[in-house]
Amino acid sequence: MILRRKRSSPQVQASFVAFRDVLEHLEPAKAALTEVMPTTRMPGRPLPDALAEFEEGLRRAEGSMPGWRSAALEPEWSACERGLAEARDRARRFREDAPELVGFEGLIWAVEELMAPLDGFATAAERFRKLGAR
């Protein structure tokens, strides 16, 4: 028995290409934020610097969002749009009224708090996978 992988429609495939464009801005932004975590060899990046890069990546990702909007993915697209707006708002609040972060646990909390709204992108990626996008 030969199992064939489901193929996506041309519209879904085009949306997937545009979705990957969004991720090209979002993933480096998230990576910059995680660089605040100290390691045994490095002290960690200053949070204000990482936050500025994170916010810039969010702005670029938002600019690419319309490219992957389609009826087949509207719930996922809407969740990602809301997530970007919430992440941007949280980053602004951190920048304008920085909370007191104590130790490693405080940094972990801050990174998780800033990135949590972006979980919808993992859900969208899974939806694309189920639709056969590559």
Tab-separated table of N, CA and C in Angstrom:
chain	number	residue	atom	x	y	z
A	1	MET	N	0.837	-1.172	0.000
A	1	MET	CA	0.000	0.000	0.000
A	1	MET	C	0.892	1.248	0.000
A	2	ILE	N	0.608	2.156	-0.895
A	2	ILE	CA	1.364	3.396	-0.993
A	2	ILE	C	0.512	4.511	-0.400
A	3	LEU	N	1.084	5.185	0.575
A	3	LEU	CA	0.394	6.315	1.192
A	3	LEU	C	0.856	7.597	0.516
A	4	ARG	N	-0.097	8.365	0.102
A	4	ARG	CA	0.227	9.638	-0.535
A	4	ARG	C	-0.082	10.776	0.422
A	5	ARG	N	0.788	11.711	0.403
A	5	ARG	CA	0.612	12.881	1.238
A	5	ARG	C	-0.406	13.818	0.602
A	6	LYS	N	-1.286	14.328	1.417
A	6	LYS	CA	-2.290	15.275	0.936
A	6	LYS	C	-1.586	16.520	0.395
A	7	ARG	N	-2.032	16.970	-0.754
A	7	ARG	CA	-1.461	18.178	-1.346
A	7	ARG	C	-2.401	19.352	-1.081
A	8	SER	N	-1.807	20.482	-0.833
A	8	SER	CA	-2.607	21.670	-0.564
A	8	SER	C	-3.051	22.320	-1.870
A	9	SER	N	-4.078	23.122	-1.761
A	9	SER	CA	-4.544	23.897	-2.916
A	9	SER	C	-3.517	24.984	-3.229
A	10	PRO	N	-3.536	25.518	-4.434
A	10	PRO	CA	-2.614	26.624	-4.750
A	10	PRO	C	-2.789	27.823	-3.813
A	11	GLN	N	-4.020	28.094	-3.404
A	11	GLN	CA	-4.260	29.222	-2.487
A	11	GLN	C	-3.621	28.959	-1.126
A	12	VAL	N	-3.791	27.750	-0.604
A	12	VAL	CA	-3.188	27.408	0.686
A	12	VAL	C	-1.671	27.429	0.561
A	13	GLN	N	-1.144	26.935	-0.535
A	13	GLN	CA	0.307	26.943	-0.730
A	13	GLN	C	0.845	28.375	-0.773
A	14	ALA	N	0.135	29.268	-1.464
A	14	ALA	CA	0.551	30.673	-1.513
A	14	ALA	C	0.485	31.302	-0.128
A	15	SER	N	-0.543	30.964	0.639
A	15	SER	CA	-0.652	31.470	2.009
A	15	SER	C	0.505	30.964	2.862
A	16	PHE	N	0.884	29.718	2.647
A	16	PHE	CA	1.981	29.133	3.419
A	16	PHE	C	3.301	29.838	3.127
A	17	VAL	N	3.535	30.162	1.868
A	17	VAL	CA	4.751	30.891	1.506
A	17	VAL	C	4.762	32.243	2.219
A	18	ALA	N	3.639	32.922	2.232
A	18	ALA	CA	3.539	34.218	2.913
A	18	ALA	C	3.671	34.059	4.431
A	19	PHE	N	3.126	32.970	4.977
A	19	PHE	CA	3.256	32.679	6.405
A	19	PHE	C	4.735	32.519	6.771
A	20	ARG	N	5.476	31.811	5.940
A	20	ARG	CA	6.916	31.650	6.204
A	20	ARG	C	7.633	32.993	6.178
A	21	ASP	N	7.172	33.916	5.332
A	21	ASP	CA	7.755	35.265	5.314
A	21	ASP	C	7.558	35.960	6.666
A	22	VAL	N	6.380	35.779	7.247
A	22	VAL	CA	6.119	36.353	8.573
A	22	VAL	C	7.081	35.756	9.591
A	23	LEU	N	7.251	34.448	9.530
A	23	LEU	CA	8.144	33.771	10.476
A	23	LEU	C	9.599	34.210	10.322
A	24	GLU	N	9.974	34.609	9.116
A	24	GLU	CA	11.344	35.095	8.910
A	24	GLU	C	11.624	36.372	9.700
A	25	HIS	N	10.590	37.096	10.054
A	25	HIS	CA	10.745	38.280	10.904
A	25	HIS	C	10.544	37.916	12.372
A	26	LEU	N	9.623	37.016	12.616
A	26	LEU	CA	9.233	36.689	13.988
A	26	LEU	C	10.273	35.841	14.717
A	27	GLU	N	10.800	34.838	14.069
A	27	GLU	CA	11.728	33.936	14.749
A	27	GLU	C	13.006	34.637	15.219
A	28	PRO	N	13.650	35.485	14.401
A	28	PRO	CA	14.811	36.211	14.922
A	28	PRO	C	14.459	37.164	16.071
A	29	ALA	N	13.255	37.716	16.024
A	29	ALA	CA	12.819	38.602	17.112
A	29	ALA	C	12.709	37.821	18.418
A	30	LYS	N	12.126	36.646	18.340
A	30	LYS	CA	12.011	35.805	19.535
A	30	LYS	C	13.391	35.351	20.011
A	31	ALA	N	14.256	35.016	19.076
A	31	ALA	CA	15.608	34.590	19.442
A	31	ALA	C	16.355	35.716	20.151
A	32	ALA	N	16.183	36.944	19.671
A	32	ALA	CA	16.842	38.085	20.317
A	32	ALA	C	16.396	38.210	21.762
A	33	LEU	N	15.120	37.964	21.994
A	33	LEU	CA	14.591	38.064	23.349
A	33	LEU	C	15.172	36.982	24.261
A	34	THR	N	15.354	35.796	23.736
A	34	THR	CA	15.898	34.722	24.581
A	34	THR	C	17.365	34.944	24.916
A	35	GLU	N	18.030	35.813	24.168
A	35	GLU	CA	19.439	36.094	24.433
A	35	GLU	C	19.661	36.850	25.742
A	36	VAL	N	18.596	37.273	26.408
A	36	VAL	CA	18.759	37.929	27.708
A	36	VAL	C	19.137	36.913	28.788
A	37	MET	N	18.906	35.640	28.509
A	37	MET	CA	19.182	34.605	29.496
A	37	MET	C	20.695	34.387	29.608
A	38	PRO	N	21.241	34.507	30.803
A	38	PRO	CA	22.683	34.267	30.961
A	38	PRO	C	23.002	32.784	30.817
A	39	THR	N	24.204	32.525	30.375
A	39	THR	CA	24.699	31.149	30.286
A	39	THR	C	25.952	31.055	31.140
A	40	THR	N	26.548	29.886	31.173
A	40	THR	CA	27.777	29.735	31.956
A	40	THR	C	28.928	30.524	31.353
A	41	ARG	N	28.820	30.871	30.075
A	41	ARG	CA	29.898	31.597	29.403
A	41	ARG	C	29.594	33.060	29.128
A	42	MET	N	28.320	33.397	29.076
A	42	MET	CA	27.936	34.760	28.703
A	42	MET	C	26.958	35.322	29.732
A	43	PRO	N	27.037	36.626	29.997
A	43	PRO	CA	26.151	37.211	31.008
A	43	PRO	C	24.713	37.416	30.543
A	44	GLY	N	24.454	37.318	29.280
A	44	GLY	CA	23.107	37.589	28.769
A	44	GLY	C	23.028	39.001	28.226
A	45	ARG	N	22.197	39.170	27.262
A	45	ARG	CA	22.012	40.461	26.604
A	45	ARG	C	21.159	41.373	27.479
A	46	PRO	N	21.413	42.678	27.479
A	46	PRO	CA	20.551	43.587	28.236
A	46	PRO	C	19.114	43.545	27.699
A	47	LEU	N	18.155	43.468	28.602
A	47	LEU	CA	16.754	43.378	28.213
A	47	LEU	C	16.304	44.542	27.327
A	48	PRO	N	16.681	45.788	27.615
A	48	PRO	CA	16.219	46.882	26.729
A	48	PRO	C	16.669	46.702	25.277
A	49	ASP	N	17.886	46.214	25.068
A	49	ASP	CA	18.374	45.988	23.700
A	49	ASP	C	17.578	44.883	23.021
A	50	ALA	N	17.383	43.783	23.727
A	50	ALA	CA	16.626	42.656	23.177
A	50	ALA	C	15.179	43.056	22.913
A	51	LEU	N	14.625	43.843	23.807
A	51	LEU	CA	13.241	44.288	23.659
A	51	LEU	C	13.067	45.157	22.413
A	52	ALA	N	14.031	46.024	22.153
A	52	ALA	CA	13.960	46.869	20.953
A	52	ALA	C	13.983	46.005	19.692
A	53	GLU	N	14.837	45.006	19.661
A	53	GLU	CA	14.901	44.125	18.496
A	53	GLU	C	13.628	43.279	18.378
A	54	PHE	N	13.104	42.842	19.506
A	54	PHE	CA	11.853	42.075	19.525
A	54	PHE	C	10.714	42.917	18.947
A	55	GLU	N	10.589	44.154	19.408
A	55	GLU	CA	9.523	45.026	18.911
A	55	GLU	C	9.666	45.301	17.414
A	56	GLU	N	10.880	45.498	16.951
A	56	GLU	CA	11.094	45.740	15.519
A	56	GLU	C	10.704	44.511	14.708
A	57	GLY	N	11.048	43.330	15.189
A	57	GLY	CA	10.649	42.105	14.509
A	57	GLY	C	9.142	41.932	14.479
A	58	LEU	N	8.477	42.290	15.568
A	58	LEU	CA	7.011	42.225	15.604
A	58	LEU	C	6.409	43.161	14.564
A	59	ARG	N	6.963	44.362	14.445
A	59	ARG	CA	6.461	45.330	13.452
A	59	ARG	C	6.619	44.781	12.028
A	60	ARG	N	7.780	44.221	11.747
A	60	ARG	CA	8.004	43.660	10.404
A	60	ARG	C	7.072	42.477	10.155
A	61	ALA	N	6.883	41.635	11.158
A	61	ALA	CA	5.979	40.489	11.008
A	61	ALA	C	4.558	40.970	10.743
A	62	GLU	N	4.116	41.982	11.467
A	62	GLU	CA	2.768	42.523	11.250
A	62	GLU	C	2.599	43.037	9.824
A	63	GLY	N	3.638	43.632	9.296
A	63	GLY	CA	3.570	44.142	7.936
A	63	GLY	C	3.403	43.045	6.897
A	64	SER	N	3.847	41.839	7.215
A	64	SER	CA	3.736	40.706	6.288
A	64	SER	C	2.474	39.882	6.499
A	65	MET	N	1.745	40.141	7.554
A	65	MET	CA	0.574	39.328	7.882
A	65	MET	C	-0.492	39.270	6.779
A	66	PRO	N	-0.850	40.369	6.119
A	66	PRO	CA	-1.925	40.280	5.117
A	66	PRO	C	-1.661	39.257	4.015
A	67	GLY	N	-0.415	38.940	3.754
A	67	GLY	CA	-0.079	38.029	2.682
A	67	GLY	C	-0.585	36.609	2.852
A	68	TRP	N	-0.805	36.171	4.084
A	68	TRP	CA	-1.252	34.788	4.259
A	68	TRP	C	-2.706	34.669	4.710
A	69	ARG	N	-3.416	35.754	4.692
A	69	ARG	CA	-4.828	35.702	5.089
A	69	ARG	C	-5.658	35.029	4.003
A	70	SER	N	-6.422	34.032	4.407
A	70	SER	CA	-7.319	33.345	3.472
A	70	SER	C	-8.488	32.766	4.256
A	71	ALA	N	-9.567	32.501	3.560
A	71	ALA	CA	-10.773	31.969	4.210
A	71	ALA	C	-10.485	30.641	4.903
A	72	ALA	N	-9.660	29.810	4.291
A	72	ALA	CA	-9.358	28.492	4.861
A	72	ALA	C	-8.594	28.581	6.173
A	73	LEU	N	-7.944	29.726	6.416
A	73	LEU	CA	-7.093	29.884	7.599
A	73	LEU	C	-7.500	31.074	8.455
A	74	GLU	N	-8.704	31.567	8.281
A	74	GLU	CA	-9.133	32.772	8.992
A	74	GLU	C	-9.025	32.655	10.513
A	75	PRO	N	-9.471	31.558	11.132
A	75	PRO	CA	-9.345	31.491	12.605
A	75	PRO	C	-7.891	31.561	13.067
A	76	GLU	N	-7.006	30.868	12.366
A	76	GLU	CA	-5.589	30.878	12.738
A	76	GLU	C	-4.965	32.244	12.469
A	77	TRP	N	-5.316	32.835	11.316
A	77	TRP	CA	-4.788	34.147	10.985
A	77	TRP	C	-5.214	35.175	12.035
A	78	SER	N	-6.487	35.152	12.395
A	78	SER	CA	-7.001	36.107	13.388
A	78	SER	C	-6.316	35.928	14.739
A	79	ALA	N	-6.101	34.679	15.137
A	79	ALA	CA	-5.419	34.415	16.412
A	79	ALA	C	-3.984	34.950	16.370
A	80	CYS	N	-3.312	34.777	15.246
A	80	CYS	CA	-1.946	35.285	15.119
A	80	CYS	C	-1.915	36.809	15.115
A	81	GLU	N	-2.878	37.411	14.440
A	81	GLU	CA	-2.949	38.879	14.423
A	81	GLU	C	-3.159	39.423	15.844
A	82	ARG	N	-4.089	38.806	16.572
A	82	ARG	CA	-4.315	39.216	17.973
A	82	ARG	C	-3.063	38.977	18.815
A	83	GLY	N	-2.401	37.865	18.576
A	83	GLY	CA	-1.183	37.551	19.327
A	83	GLY	C	-0.084	38.565	19.097
A	84	LEU	N	0.101	38.973	17.846
A	84	LEU	CA	1.102	39.999	17.552
A	84	LEU	C	0.765	41.311	18.246
A	85	ALA	N	-0.496	41.693	18.198
A	85	ALA	CA	-0.912	42.948	18.850
A	85	ALA	C	-0.686	42.873	20.354
A	86	GLU	N	-1.013	41.736	20.951
A	86	GLU	CA	-0.825	41.580	22.397
A	86	GLU	C	0.663	41.561	22.749
A	87	ALA	N	1.473	40.865	21.957
A	87	ALA	CA	2.912	40.833	22.220
A	87	ALA	C	3.508	42.236	22.098
A	88	ARG	N	3.074	42.980	21.084
A	88	ARG	CA	3.552	44.351	20.911
A	88	ARG	C	3.150	45.226	22.102
A	89	ASP	N	1.913	45.044	22.580
A	89	ASP	CA	1.438	45.822	23.718
A	89	ASP	C	2.219	45.471	24.990
A	90	ARG	N	2.465	44.190	25.201
A	90	ARG	CA	3.240	43.780	26.379
A	90	ARG	C	4.662	44.329	26.312
A	91	ALA	N	5.266	44.288	25.127
A	91	ALA	CA	6.624	44.814	24.972
A	91	ALA	C	6.650	46.313	25.261
A	92	ARG	N	5.640	47.030	24.779
A	92	ARG	CA	5.567	48.471	25.054
A	92	ARG	C	5.471	48.732	26.541
A	93	ARG	N	4.614	47.961	27.218
A	93	ARG	CA	4.469	48.140	28.671
A	93	ARG	C	5.779	47.834	29.395
A	94	PHE	N	6.492	46.796	28.966
A	94	PHE	CA	7.793	46.484	29.572
A	94	PHE	C	8.758	47.641	29.363
A	95	ARG	N	8.750	48.213	28.178
A	95	ARG	CA	9.662	49.306	27.859
A	95	ARG	C	9.321	50.564	28.647
A	96	GLU	N	8.038	50.883	28.738
A	96	GLU	CA	7.608	52.126	29.383
A	96	GLU	C	7.584	52.036	30.901
A	97	ASP	N	7.273	50.877	31.434
A	97	ASP	CA	7.159	50.724	32.881
A	97	ASP	C	7.750	49.365	33.273
A	98	ALA	N	9.053	49.264	33.131
A	98	ALA	CA	9.740	47.987	33.328
A	98	ALA	C	9.507	47.437	34.735
A	99	PRO	N	9.062	46.185	34.805
A	99	PRO	CA	8.903	45.570	36.122
A	99	PRO	C	10.266	45.232	36.716
A	100	GLU	N	10.319	45.107	38.005
A	100	GLU	CA	11.549	44.702	38.685
A	100	GLU	C	11.742	43.203	38.457
A	101	LEU	N	12.798	42.857	37.771
A	101	LEU	CA	13.082	41.456	37.486
A	101	LEU	C	14.213	41.003	38.394
A	102	VAL	N	13.921	40.028	39.231
A	102	VAL	CA	14.903	39.553	40.195
A	102	VAL	C	15.445	38.204	39.748
A	103	GLY	N	16.729	38.186	39.448
A	103	GLY	CA	17.413	36.943	39.146
A	103	GLY	C	16.961	36.249	37.876
A	104	PHE	N	17.434	35.033	37.753
A	104	PHE	CA	17.168	34.191	36.600
A	104	PHE	C	15.670	33.951	36.429
A	105	GLU	N	14.971	33.706	37.530
A	105	GLU	CA	13.531	33.445	37.470
A	105	GLU	C	12.769	34.641	36.912
A	106	GLY	N	13.211	35.832	37.269
A	106	GLY	CA	12.572	37.039	36.748
A	106	GLY	C	12.739	37.171	35.244
A	107	LEU	N	13.925	36.822	34.750
A	107	LEU	CA	14.153	36.867	33.310
A	107	LEU	C	13.322	35.818	32.580
A	108	ILE	N	13.247	34.626	33.150
A	108	ILE	CA	12.425	33.573	32.554
A	108	ILE	C	10.979	34.045	32.465
A	109	TRP	N	10.474	34.607	33.544
A	109	TRP	CA	9.105	35.112	33.557
A	109	TRP	C	8.911	36.165	32.461
A	110	ALA	N	9.853	37.103	32.349
A	110	ALA	CA	9.726	38.186	31.378
A	110	ALA	C	9.682	37.647	29.946
A	111	VAL	N	10.590	36.733	29.630
A	111	VAL	CA	10.635	36.172	28.277
A	111	VAL	C	9.341	35.410	27.983
A	112	GLU	N	8.903	34.603	28.928
A	112	GLU	CA	7.652	33.850	28.727
A	112	GLU	C	6.462	34.789	28.578
A	113	GLU	N	6.414	35.819	29.381
A	113	GLU	CA	5.311	36.787	29.342
A	113	GLU	C	5.253	37.504	27.992
A	114	LEU	N	6.406	37.843	27.460
A	114	LEU	CA	6.454	38.557	26.188
A	114	LEU	C	6.147	37.664	24.994
A	115	MET	N	6.541	36.396	25.072
A	115	MET	CA	6.356	35.494	23.935
A	115	MET	C	5.040	34.727	23.950
A	116	ALA	N	4.405	34.600	25.079
A	116	ALA	CA	3.189	33.783	25.189
A	116	ALA	C	2.116	34.126	24.160
A	117	PRO	N	1.875	35.392	23.850
A	117	PRO	CA	0.820	35.692	22.876
A	117	PRO	C	1.091	35.155	21.470
A	118	LEU	N	2.316	34.741	21.217
A	118	LEU	CA	2.683	34.294	19.874
A	118	LEU	C	2.460	32.797	19.670
A	119	ASP	N	1.883	32.129	20.650
A	119	ASP	CA	1.637	30.684	20.543
A	119	ASP	C	0.733	30.324	19.375
A	120	GLY	N	-0.089	31.254	18.927
A	120	GLY	CA	-0.984	30.995	17.804
A	120	GLY	C	-0.242	30.637	16.526
A	121	PHE	N	1.010	31.060	16.409
A	121	PHE	CA	1.777	30.732	15.214
A	121	PHE	C	2.086	29.240	15.133
A	122	ALA	N	2.274	28.593	16.260
A	122	ALA	CA	2.476	27.138	16.261
A	122	ALA	C	1.193	26.437	15.822
A	123	THR	N	0.064	26.938	16.279
A	123	THR	CA	-1.228	26.373	15.876
A	123	THR	C	-1.432	26.556	14.369
A	124	ALA	N	-1.091	27.726	13.856
A	124	ALA	CA	-1.225	27.985	12.421
A	124	ALA	C	-0.305	27.065	11.617
A	125	ALA	N	0.912	26.862	12.089
A	125	ALA	CA	1.840	25.968	11.387
A	125	ALA	C	1.283	24.552	11.331
A	126	GLU	N	0.676	24.111	12.419
A	126	GLU	CA	0.067	22.776	12.447
A	126	GLU	C	-1.101	22.703	11.464
A	127	ARG	N	-1.889	23.746	11.382
A	127	ARG	CA	-3.015	23.785	10.436
A	127	ARG	C	-2.510	23.701	8.998
A	128	PHE	N	-1.452	24.431	8.695
A	128	PHE	CA	-0.861	24.342	7.360
A	128	PHE	C	-0.402	22.920	7.073
A	129	ARG	N	0.210	22.289	8.064
A	129	ARG	CA	0.666	20.912	7.887
A	129	ARG	C	-0.499	19.993	7.554
A	130	LYS	N	-1.603	20.161	8.295
A	130	LYS	CA	-2.783	19.333	8.051
A	130	LYS	C	-3.403	19.582	6.670
A	131	LEU	N	-3.228	20.790	6.162
A	131	LEU	CA	-3.743	21.137	4.833
A	131	LEU	C	-2.787	20.708	3.715
A	132	GLY	N	-1.648	20.151	4.094
A	132	GLY	CA	-0.695	19.641	3.108
A	132	GLY	C	0.257	20.663	2.544
A	133	ALA	N	0.386	21.819	3.181
A	133	ALA	CA	1.300	22.860	2.682
A	133	ALA	C	2.748	22.446	2.967
A	134	ARG	N	3.606	22.801	2.034
A	134	ARG	CA	5.029	22.501	2.208
A	134	ARG	C	5.864	23.717	1.897
